[in-house]
mmCIF file of N, CA and C in Angstrom:
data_model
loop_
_atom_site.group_PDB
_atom_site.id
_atom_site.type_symbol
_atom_site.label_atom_id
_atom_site.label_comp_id
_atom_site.label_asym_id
_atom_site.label_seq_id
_atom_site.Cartn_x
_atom_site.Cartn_y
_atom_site.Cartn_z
ATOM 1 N N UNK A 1 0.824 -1.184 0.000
ATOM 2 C CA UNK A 1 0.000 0.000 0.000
ATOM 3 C C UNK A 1 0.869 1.250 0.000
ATOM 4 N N UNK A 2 0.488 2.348 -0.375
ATOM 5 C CA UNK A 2 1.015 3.337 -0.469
ATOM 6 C C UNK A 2 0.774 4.111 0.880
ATOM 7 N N UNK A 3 1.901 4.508 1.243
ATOM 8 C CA UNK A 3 2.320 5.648 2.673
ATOM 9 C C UNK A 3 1.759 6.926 2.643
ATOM 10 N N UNK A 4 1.555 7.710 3.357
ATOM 11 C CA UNK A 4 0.835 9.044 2.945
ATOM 12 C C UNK A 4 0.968 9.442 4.045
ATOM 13 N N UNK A 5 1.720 10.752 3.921
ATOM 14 C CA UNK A 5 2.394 11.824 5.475
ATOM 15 C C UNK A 5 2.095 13.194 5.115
ATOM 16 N N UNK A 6 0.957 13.772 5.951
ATOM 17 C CA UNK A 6 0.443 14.692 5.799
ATOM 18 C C UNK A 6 1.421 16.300 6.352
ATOM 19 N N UNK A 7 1.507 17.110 6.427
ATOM 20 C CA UNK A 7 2.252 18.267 6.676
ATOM 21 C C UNK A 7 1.513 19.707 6.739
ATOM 22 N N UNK A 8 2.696 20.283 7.082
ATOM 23 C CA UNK A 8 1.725 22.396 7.043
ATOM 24 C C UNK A 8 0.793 22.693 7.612
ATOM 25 N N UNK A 9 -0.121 21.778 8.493
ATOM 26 C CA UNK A 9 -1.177 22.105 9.227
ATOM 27 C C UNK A 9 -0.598 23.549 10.430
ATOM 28 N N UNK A 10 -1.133 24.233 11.335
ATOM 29 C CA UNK A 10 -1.382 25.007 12.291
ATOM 30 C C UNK A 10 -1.895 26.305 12.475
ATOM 31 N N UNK A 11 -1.811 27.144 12.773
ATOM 32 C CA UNK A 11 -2.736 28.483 13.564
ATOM 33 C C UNK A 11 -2.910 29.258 12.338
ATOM 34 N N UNK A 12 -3.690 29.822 12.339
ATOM 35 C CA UNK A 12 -4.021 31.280 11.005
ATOM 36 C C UNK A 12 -5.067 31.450 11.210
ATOM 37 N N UNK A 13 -5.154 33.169 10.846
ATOM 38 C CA UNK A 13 -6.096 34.132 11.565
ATOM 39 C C UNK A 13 -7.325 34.225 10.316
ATOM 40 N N UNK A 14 -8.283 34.180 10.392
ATOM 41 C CA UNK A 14 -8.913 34.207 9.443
ATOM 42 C C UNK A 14 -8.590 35.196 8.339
ATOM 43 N N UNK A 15 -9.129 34.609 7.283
ATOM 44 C CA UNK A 15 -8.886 35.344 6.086
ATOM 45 C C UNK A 15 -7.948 35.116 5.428
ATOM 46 N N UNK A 16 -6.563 34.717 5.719
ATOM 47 C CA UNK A 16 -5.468 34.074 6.061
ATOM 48 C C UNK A 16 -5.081 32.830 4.820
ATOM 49 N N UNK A 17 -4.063 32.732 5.066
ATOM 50 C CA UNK A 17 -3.660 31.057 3.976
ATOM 51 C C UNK A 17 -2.886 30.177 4.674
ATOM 52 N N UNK A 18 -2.637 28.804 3.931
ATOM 53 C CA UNK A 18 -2.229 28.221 4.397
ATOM 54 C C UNK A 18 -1.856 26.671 3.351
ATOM 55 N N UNK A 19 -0.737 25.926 2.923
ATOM 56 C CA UNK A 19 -0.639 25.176 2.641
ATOM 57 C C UNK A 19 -0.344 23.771 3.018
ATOM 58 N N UNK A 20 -0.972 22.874 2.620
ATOM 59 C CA UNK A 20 -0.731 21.734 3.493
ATOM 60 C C UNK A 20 0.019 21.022 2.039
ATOM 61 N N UNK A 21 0.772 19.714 2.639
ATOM 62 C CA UNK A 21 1.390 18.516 1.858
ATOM 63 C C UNK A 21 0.958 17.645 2.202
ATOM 64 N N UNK A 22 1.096 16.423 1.080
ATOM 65 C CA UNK A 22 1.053 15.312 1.603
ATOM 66 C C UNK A 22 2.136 14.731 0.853
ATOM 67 N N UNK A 23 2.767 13.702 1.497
ATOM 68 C CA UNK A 23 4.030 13.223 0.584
ATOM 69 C C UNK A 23 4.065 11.260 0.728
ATOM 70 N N UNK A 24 3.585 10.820 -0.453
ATOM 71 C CA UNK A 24 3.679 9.565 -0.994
ATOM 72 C C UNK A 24 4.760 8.666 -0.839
ATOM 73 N N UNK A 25 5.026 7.757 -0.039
ATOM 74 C CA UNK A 25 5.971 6.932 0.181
ATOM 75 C C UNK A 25 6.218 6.262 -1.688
ATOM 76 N N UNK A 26 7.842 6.427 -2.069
ATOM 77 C CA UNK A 26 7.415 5.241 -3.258
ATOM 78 C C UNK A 26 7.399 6.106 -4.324
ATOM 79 N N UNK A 27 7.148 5.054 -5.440
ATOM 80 C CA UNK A 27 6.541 6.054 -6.302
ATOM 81 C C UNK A 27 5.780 5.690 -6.791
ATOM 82 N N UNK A 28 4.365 6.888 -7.124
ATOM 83 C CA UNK A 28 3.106 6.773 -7.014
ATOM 84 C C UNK A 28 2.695 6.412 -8.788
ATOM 85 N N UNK A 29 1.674 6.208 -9.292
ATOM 86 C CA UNK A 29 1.161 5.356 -10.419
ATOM 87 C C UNK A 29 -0.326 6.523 -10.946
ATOM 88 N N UNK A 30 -0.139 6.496 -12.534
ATOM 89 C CA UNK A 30 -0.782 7.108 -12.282
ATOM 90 C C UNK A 30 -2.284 6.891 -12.515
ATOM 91 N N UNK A 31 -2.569 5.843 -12.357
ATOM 92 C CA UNK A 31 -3.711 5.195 -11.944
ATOM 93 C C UNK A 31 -4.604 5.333 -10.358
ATOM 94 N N UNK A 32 -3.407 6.371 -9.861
ATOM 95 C CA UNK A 32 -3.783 6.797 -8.434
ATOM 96 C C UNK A 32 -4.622 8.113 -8.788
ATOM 97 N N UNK A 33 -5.677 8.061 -6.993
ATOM 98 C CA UNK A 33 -5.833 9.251 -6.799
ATOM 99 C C UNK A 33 -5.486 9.739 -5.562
ATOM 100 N N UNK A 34 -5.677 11.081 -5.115
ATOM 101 C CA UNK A 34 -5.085 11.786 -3.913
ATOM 102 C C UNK A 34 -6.682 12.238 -3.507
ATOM 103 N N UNK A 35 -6.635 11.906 -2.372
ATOM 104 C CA UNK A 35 -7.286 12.909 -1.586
ATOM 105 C C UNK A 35 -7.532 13.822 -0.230
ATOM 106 N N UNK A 36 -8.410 15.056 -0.207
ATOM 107 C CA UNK A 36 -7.742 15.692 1.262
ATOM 108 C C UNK A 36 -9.291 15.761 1.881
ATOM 109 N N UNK A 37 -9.298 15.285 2.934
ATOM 110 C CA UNK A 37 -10.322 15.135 3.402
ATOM 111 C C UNK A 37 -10.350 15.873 5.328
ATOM 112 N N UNK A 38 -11.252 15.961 5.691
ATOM 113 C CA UNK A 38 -10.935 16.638 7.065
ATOM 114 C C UNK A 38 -12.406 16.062 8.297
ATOM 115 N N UNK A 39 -11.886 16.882 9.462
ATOM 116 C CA UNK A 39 -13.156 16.230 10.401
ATOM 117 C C UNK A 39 -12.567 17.293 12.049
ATOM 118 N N UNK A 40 -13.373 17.334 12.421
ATOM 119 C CA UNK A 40 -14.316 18.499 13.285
ATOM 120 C C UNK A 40 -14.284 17.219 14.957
ATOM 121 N N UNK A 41 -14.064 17.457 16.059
ATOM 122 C CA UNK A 41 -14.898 16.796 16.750
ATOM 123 C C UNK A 41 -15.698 16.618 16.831
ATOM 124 N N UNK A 42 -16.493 15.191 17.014
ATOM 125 C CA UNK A 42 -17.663 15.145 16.908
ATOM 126 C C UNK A 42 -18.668 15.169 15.584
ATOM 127 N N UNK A 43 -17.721 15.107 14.655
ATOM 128 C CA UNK A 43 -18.586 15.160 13.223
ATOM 129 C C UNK A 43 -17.832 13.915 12.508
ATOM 130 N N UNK A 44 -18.242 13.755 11.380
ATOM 131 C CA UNK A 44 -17.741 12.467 10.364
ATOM 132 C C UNK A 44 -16.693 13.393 9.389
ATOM 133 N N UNK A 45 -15.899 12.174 8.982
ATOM 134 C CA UNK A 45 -15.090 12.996 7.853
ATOM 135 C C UNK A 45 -15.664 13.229 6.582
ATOM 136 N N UNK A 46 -15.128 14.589 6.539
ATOM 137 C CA UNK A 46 -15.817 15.083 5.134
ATOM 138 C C UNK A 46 -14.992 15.223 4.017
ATOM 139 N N UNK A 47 -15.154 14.903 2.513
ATOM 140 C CA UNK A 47 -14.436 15.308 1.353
ATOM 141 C C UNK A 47 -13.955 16.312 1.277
ATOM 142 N N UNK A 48 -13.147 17.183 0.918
ATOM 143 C CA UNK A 48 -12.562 18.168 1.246
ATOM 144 C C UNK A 48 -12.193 18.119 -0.851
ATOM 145 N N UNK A 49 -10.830 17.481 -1.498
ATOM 146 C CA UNK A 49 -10.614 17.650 -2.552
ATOM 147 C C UNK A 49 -9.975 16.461 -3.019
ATOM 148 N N UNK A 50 -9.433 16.260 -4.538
ATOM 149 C CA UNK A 50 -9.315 15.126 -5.026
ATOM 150 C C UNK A 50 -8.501 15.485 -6.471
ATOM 151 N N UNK A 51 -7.358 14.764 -6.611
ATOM 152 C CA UNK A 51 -6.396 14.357 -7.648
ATOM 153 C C UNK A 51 -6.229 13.438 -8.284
ATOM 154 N N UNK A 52 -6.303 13.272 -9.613
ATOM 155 C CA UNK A 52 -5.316 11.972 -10.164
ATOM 156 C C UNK A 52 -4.421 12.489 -10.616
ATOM 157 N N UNK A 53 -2.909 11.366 -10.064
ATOM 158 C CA UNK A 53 -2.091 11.835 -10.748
ATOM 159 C C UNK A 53 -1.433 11.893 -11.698
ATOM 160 N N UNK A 54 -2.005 10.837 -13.002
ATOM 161 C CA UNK A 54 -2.104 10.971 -14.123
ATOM 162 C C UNK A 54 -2.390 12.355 -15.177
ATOM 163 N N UNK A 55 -3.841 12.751 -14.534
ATOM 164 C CA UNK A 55 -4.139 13.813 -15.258
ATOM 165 C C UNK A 55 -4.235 14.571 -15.156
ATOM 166 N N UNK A 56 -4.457 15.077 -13.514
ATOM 167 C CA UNK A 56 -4.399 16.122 -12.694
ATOM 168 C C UNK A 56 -5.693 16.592 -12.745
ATOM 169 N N UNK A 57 -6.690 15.713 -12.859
ATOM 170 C CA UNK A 57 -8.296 16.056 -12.945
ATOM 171 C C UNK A 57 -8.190 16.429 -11.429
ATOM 172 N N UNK A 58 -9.539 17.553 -10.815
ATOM 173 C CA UNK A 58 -9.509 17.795 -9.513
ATOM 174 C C UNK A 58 -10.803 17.932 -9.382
ATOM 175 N N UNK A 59 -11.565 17.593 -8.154
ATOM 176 C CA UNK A 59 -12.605 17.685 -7.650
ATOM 177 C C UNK A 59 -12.850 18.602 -6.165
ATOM 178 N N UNK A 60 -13.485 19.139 -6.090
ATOM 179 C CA UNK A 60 -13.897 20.027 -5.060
ATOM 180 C C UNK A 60 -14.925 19.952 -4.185
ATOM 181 N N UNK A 61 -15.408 19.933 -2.802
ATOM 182 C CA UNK A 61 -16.468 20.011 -2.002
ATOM 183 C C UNK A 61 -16.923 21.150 -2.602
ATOM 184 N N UNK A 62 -18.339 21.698 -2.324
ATOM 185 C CA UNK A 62 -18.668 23.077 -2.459
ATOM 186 C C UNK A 62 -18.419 23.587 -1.416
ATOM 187 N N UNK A 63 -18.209 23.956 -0.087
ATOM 188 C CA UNK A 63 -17.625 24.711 1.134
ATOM 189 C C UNK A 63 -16.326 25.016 0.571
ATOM 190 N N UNK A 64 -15.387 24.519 0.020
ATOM 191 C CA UNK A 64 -14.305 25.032 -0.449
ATOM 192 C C UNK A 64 -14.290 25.235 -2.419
ATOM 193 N N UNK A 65 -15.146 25.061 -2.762
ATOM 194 C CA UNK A 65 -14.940 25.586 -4.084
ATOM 195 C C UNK A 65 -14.764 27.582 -3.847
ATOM 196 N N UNK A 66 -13.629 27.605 -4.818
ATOM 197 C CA UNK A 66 -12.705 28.693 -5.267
ATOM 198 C C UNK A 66 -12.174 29.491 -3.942
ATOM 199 N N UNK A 67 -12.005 28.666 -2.944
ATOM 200 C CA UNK A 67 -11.261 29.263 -2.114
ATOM 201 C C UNK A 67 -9.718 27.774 -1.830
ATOM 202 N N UNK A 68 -10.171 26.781 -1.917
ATOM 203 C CA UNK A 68 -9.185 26.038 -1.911
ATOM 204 C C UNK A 68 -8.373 25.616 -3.255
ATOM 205 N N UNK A 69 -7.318 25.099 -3.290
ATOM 206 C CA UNK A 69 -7.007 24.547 -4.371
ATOM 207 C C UNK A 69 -5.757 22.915 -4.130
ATOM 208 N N UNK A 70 -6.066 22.171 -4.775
ATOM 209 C CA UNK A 70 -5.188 20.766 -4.834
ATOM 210 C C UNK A 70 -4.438 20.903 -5.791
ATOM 211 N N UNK A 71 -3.308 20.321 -5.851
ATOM 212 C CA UNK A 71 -2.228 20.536 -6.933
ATOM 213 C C UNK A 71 -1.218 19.172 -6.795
ATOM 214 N N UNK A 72 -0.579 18.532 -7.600
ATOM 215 C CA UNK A 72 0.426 17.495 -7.522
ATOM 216 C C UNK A 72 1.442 17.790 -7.988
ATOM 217 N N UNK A 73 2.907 17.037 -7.646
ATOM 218 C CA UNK A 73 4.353 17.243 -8.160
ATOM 219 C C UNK A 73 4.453 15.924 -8.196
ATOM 220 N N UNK A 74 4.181 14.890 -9.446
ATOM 221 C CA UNK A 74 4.147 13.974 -9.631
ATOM 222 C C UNK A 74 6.208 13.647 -9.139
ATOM 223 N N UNK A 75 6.976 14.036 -10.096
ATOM 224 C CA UNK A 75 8.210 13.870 -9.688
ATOM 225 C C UNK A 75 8.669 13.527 -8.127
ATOM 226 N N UNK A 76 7.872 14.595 -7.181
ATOM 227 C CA UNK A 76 7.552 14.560 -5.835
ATOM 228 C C UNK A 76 7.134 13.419 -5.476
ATOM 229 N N UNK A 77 6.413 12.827 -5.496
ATOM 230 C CA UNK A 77 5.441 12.168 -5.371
ATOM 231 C C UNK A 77 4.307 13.286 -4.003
ATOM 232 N N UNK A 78 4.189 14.150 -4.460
ATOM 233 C CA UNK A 78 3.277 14.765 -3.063
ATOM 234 C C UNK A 78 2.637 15.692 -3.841
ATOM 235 N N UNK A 79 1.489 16.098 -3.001
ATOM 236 C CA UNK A 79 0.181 16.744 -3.246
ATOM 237 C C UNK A 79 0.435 17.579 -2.448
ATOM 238 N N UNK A 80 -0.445 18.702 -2.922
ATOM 239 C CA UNK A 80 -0.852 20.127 -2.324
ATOM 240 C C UNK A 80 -2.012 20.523 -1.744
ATOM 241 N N UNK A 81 -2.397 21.312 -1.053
ATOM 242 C CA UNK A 81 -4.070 22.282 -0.632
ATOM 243 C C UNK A 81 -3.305 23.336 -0.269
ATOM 244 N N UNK A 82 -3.478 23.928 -1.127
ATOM 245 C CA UNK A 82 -3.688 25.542 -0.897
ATOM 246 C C UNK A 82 -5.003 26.073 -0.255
ATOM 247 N N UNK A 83 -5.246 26.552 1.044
ATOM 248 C CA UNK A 83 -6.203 26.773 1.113
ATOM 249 C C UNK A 83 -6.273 28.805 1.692
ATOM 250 N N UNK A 84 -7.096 29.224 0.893
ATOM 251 C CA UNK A 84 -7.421 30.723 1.260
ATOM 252 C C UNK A 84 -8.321 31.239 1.490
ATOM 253 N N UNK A 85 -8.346 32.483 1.912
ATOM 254 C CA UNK A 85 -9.488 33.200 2.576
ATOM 255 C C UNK A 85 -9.905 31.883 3.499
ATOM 256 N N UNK A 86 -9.362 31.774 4.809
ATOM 257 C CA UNK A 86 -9.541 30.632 4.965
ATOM 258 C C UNK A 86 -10.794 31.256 6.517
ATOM 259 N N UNK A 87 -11.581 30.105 7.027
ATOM 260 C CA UNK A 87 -12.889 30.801 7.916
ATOM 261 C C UNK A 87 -12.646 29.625 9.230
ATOM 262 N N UNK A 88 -13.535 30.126 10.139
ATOM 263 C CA UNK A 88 -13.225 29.621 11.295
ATOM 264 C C UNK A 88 -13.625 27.956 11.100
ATOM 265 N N UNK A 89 -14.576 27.870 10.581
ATOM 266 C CA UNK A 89 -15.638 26.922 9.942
ATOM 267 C C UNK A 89 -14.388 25.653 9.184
ATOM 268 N N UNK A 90 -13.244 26.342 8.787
ATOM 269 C CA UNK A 90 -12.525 25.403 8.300
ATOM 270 C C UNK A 90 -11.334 24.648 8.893
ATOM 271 N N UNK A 91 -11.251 25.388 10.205
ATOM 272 C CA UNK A 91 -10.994 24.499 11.555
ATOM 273 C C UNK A 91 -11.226 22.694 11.578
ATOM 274 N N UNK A 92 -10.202 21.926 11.663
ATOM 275 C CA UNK A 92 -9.932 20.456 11.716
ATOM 276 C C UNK A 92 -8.929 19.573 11.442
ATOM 277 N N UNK A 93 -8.877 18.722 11.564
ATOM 278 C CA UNK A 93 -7.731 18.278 11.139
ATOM 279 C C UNK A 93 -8.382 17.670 9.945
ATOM 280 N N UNK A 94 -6.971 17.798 9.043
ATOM 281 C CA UNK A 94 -7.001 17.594 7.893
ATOM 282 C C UNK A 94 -5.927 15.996 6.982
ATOM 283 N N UNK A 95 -6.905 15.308 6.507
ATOM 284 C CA UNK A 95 -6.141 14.137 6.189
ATOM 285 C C UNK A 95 -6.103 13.730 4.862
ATOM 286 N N UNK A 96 -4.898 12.771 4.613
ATOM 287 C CA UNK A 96 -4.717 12.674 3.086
ATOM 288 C C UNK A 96 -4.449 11.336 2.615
ATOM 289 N N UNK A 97 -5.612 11.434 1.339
ATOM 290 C CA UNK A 97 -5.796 9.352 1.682
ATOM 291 C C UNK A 97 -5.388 9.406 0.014
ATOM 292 N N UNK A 98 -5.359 8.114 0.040
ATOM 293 C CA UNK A 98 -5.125 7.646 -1.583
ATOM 294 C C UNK A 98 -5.710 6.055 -1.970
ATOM 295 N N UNK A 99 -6.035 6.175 -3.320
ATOM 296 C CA UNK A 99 -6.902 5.094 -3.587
ATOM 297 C C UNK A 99 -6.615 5.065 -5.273
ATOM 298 N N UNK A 100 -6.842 3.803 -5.511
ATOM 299 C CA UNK A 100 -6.957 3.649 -7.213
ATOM 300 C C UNK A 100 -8.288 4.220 -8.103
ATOM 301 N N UNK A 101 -7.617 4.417 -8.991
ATOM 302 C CA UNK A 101 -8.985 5.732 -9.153
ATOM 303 C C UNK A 101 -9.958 4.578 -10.233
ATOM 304 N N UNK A 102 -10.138 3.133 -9.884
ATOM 305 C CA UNK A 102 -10.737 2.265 -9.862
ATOM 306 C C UNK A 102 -12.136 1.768 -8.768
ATOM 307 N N UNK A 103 -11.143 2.757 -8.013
ATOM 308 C CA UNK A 103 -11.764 1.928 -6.528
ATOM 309 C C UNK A 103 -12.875 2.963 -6.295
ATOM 310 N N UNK A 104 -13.544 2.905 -5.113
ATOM 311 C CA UNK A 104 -14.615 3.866 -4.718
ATOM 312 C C UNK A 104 -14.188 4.385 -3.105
ATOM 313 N N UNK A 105 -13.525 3.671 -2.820
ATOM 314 C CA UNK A 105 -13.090 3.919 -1.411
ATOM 315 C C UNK A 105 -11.319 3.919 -1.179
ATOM 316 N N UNK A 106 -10.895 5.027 -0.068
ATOM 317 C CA UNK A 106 -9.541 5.573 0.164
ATOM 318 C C UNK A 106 -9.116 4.181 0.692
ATOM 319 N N UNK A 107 -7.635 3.362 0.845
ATOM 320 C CA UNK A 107 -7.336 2.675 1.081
ATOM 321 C C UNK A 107 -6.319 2.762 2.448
ATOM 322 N N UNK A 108 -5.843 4.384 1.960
ATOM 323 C CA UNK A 108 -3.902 4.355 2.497
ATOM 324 C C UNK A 108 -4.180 6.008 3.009
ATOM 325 N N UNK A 109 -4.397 5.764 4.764
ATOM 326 C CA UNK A 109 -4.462 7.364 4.797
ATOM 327 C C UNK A 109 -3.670 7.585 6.158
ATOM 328 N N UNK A 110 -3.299 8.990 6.143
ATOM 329 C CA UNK A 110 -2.045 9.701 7.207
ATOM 330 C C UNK A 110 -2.891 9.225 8.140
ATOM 331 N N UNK A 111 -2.033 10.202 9.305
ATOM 332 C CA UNK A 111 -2.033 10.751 10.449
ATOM 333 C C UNK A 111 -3.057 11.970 10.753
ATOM 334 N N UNK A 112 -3.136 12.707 9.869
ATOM 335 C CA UNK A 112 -3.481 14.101 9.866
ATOM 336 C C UNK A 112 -2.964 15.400 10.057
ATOM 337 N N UNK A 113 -3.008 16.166 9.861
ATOM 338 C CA UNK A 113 -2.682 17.347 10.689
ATOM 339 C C UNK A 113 -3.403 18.648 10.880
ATOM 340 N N UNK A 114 -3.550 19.378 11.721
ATOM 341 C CA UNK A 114 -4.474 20.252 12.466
ATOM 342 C C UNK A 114 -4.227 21.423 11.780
ATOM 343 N N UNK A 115 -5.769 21.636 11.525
ATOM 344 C CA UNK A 115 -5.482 23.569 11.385
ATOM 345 C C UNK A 115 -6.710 24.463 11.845
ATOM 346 N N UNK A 116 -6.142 24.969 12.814
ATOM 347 C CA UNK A 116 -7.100 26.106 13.516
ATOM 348 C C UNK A 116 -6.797 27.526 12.911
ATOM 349 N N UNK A 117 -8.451 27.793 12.518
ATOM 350 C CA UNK A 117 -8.527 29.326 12.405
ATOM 351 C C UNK A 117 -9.103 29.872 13.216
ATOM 352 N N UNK A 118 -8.162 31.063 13.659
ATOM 353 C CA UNK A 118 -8.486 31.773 14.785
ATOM 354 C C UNK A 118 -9.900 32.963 13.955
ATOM 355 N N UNK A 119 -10.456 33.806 14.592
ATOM 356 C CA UNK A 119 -11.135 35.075 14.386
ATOM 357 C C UNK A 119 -10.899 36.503 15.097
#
């Protein structure tokens, strides 16, 4: 299975930016996809965004359409979220899974990492 180590999470004041990584043990296929997904205490995890890294097709939640953005460095093997104008609301930790873009479900996912927006 493929490794996946999430990064860049912590503090920012609203309005604010912030980039997260994720970095792929290996090297990744591009029959893969990436995804960044997040969760709240007390709530379920939610879709957040989505890569293949073949084609670099991307998918978006609507809570973050045109304020976030996903990006890949295939060479890297690691993924991006750019995320801006960022709101309190987008407070959680944030995780990064990967799956064959065959499959319907994430297989191979981090640790996470946290990002609080302050107000």
């Amino acid at each position: 299975q493929v490794q996946v180590v999430e990064s860049g999470g912590g503090l920012v004041q609203a309005g604010g930016s912030l980039r997260l990584s994720c970095a792929a043990s290996g090297r990744t296929f591009s029959s893969f996809v990436m995804g960044w997904f997040r969760q709240a205490p007390g709530k379920e995890r939610e879709f957040v965004a989505r890569i293949t890294w073949g084609g670099g097709s991307t998918s978006y939640a609507d809570a973050v359409k045109g304020r976030f953005t996903i990006t890949r460095d295939n060479a890297k093997n690691t993924v991006y979220l750019q995320m801006n104008s960022l709101k309190v609301e987008d407070t959680h930790v944030y995780y990064c899974a990967n799956r064959s873009i065959d499959a319907r479900t994430y297989d191979s996912w981090g640790q996470g990492t946290p990002v609080t927006v302050s107000s």
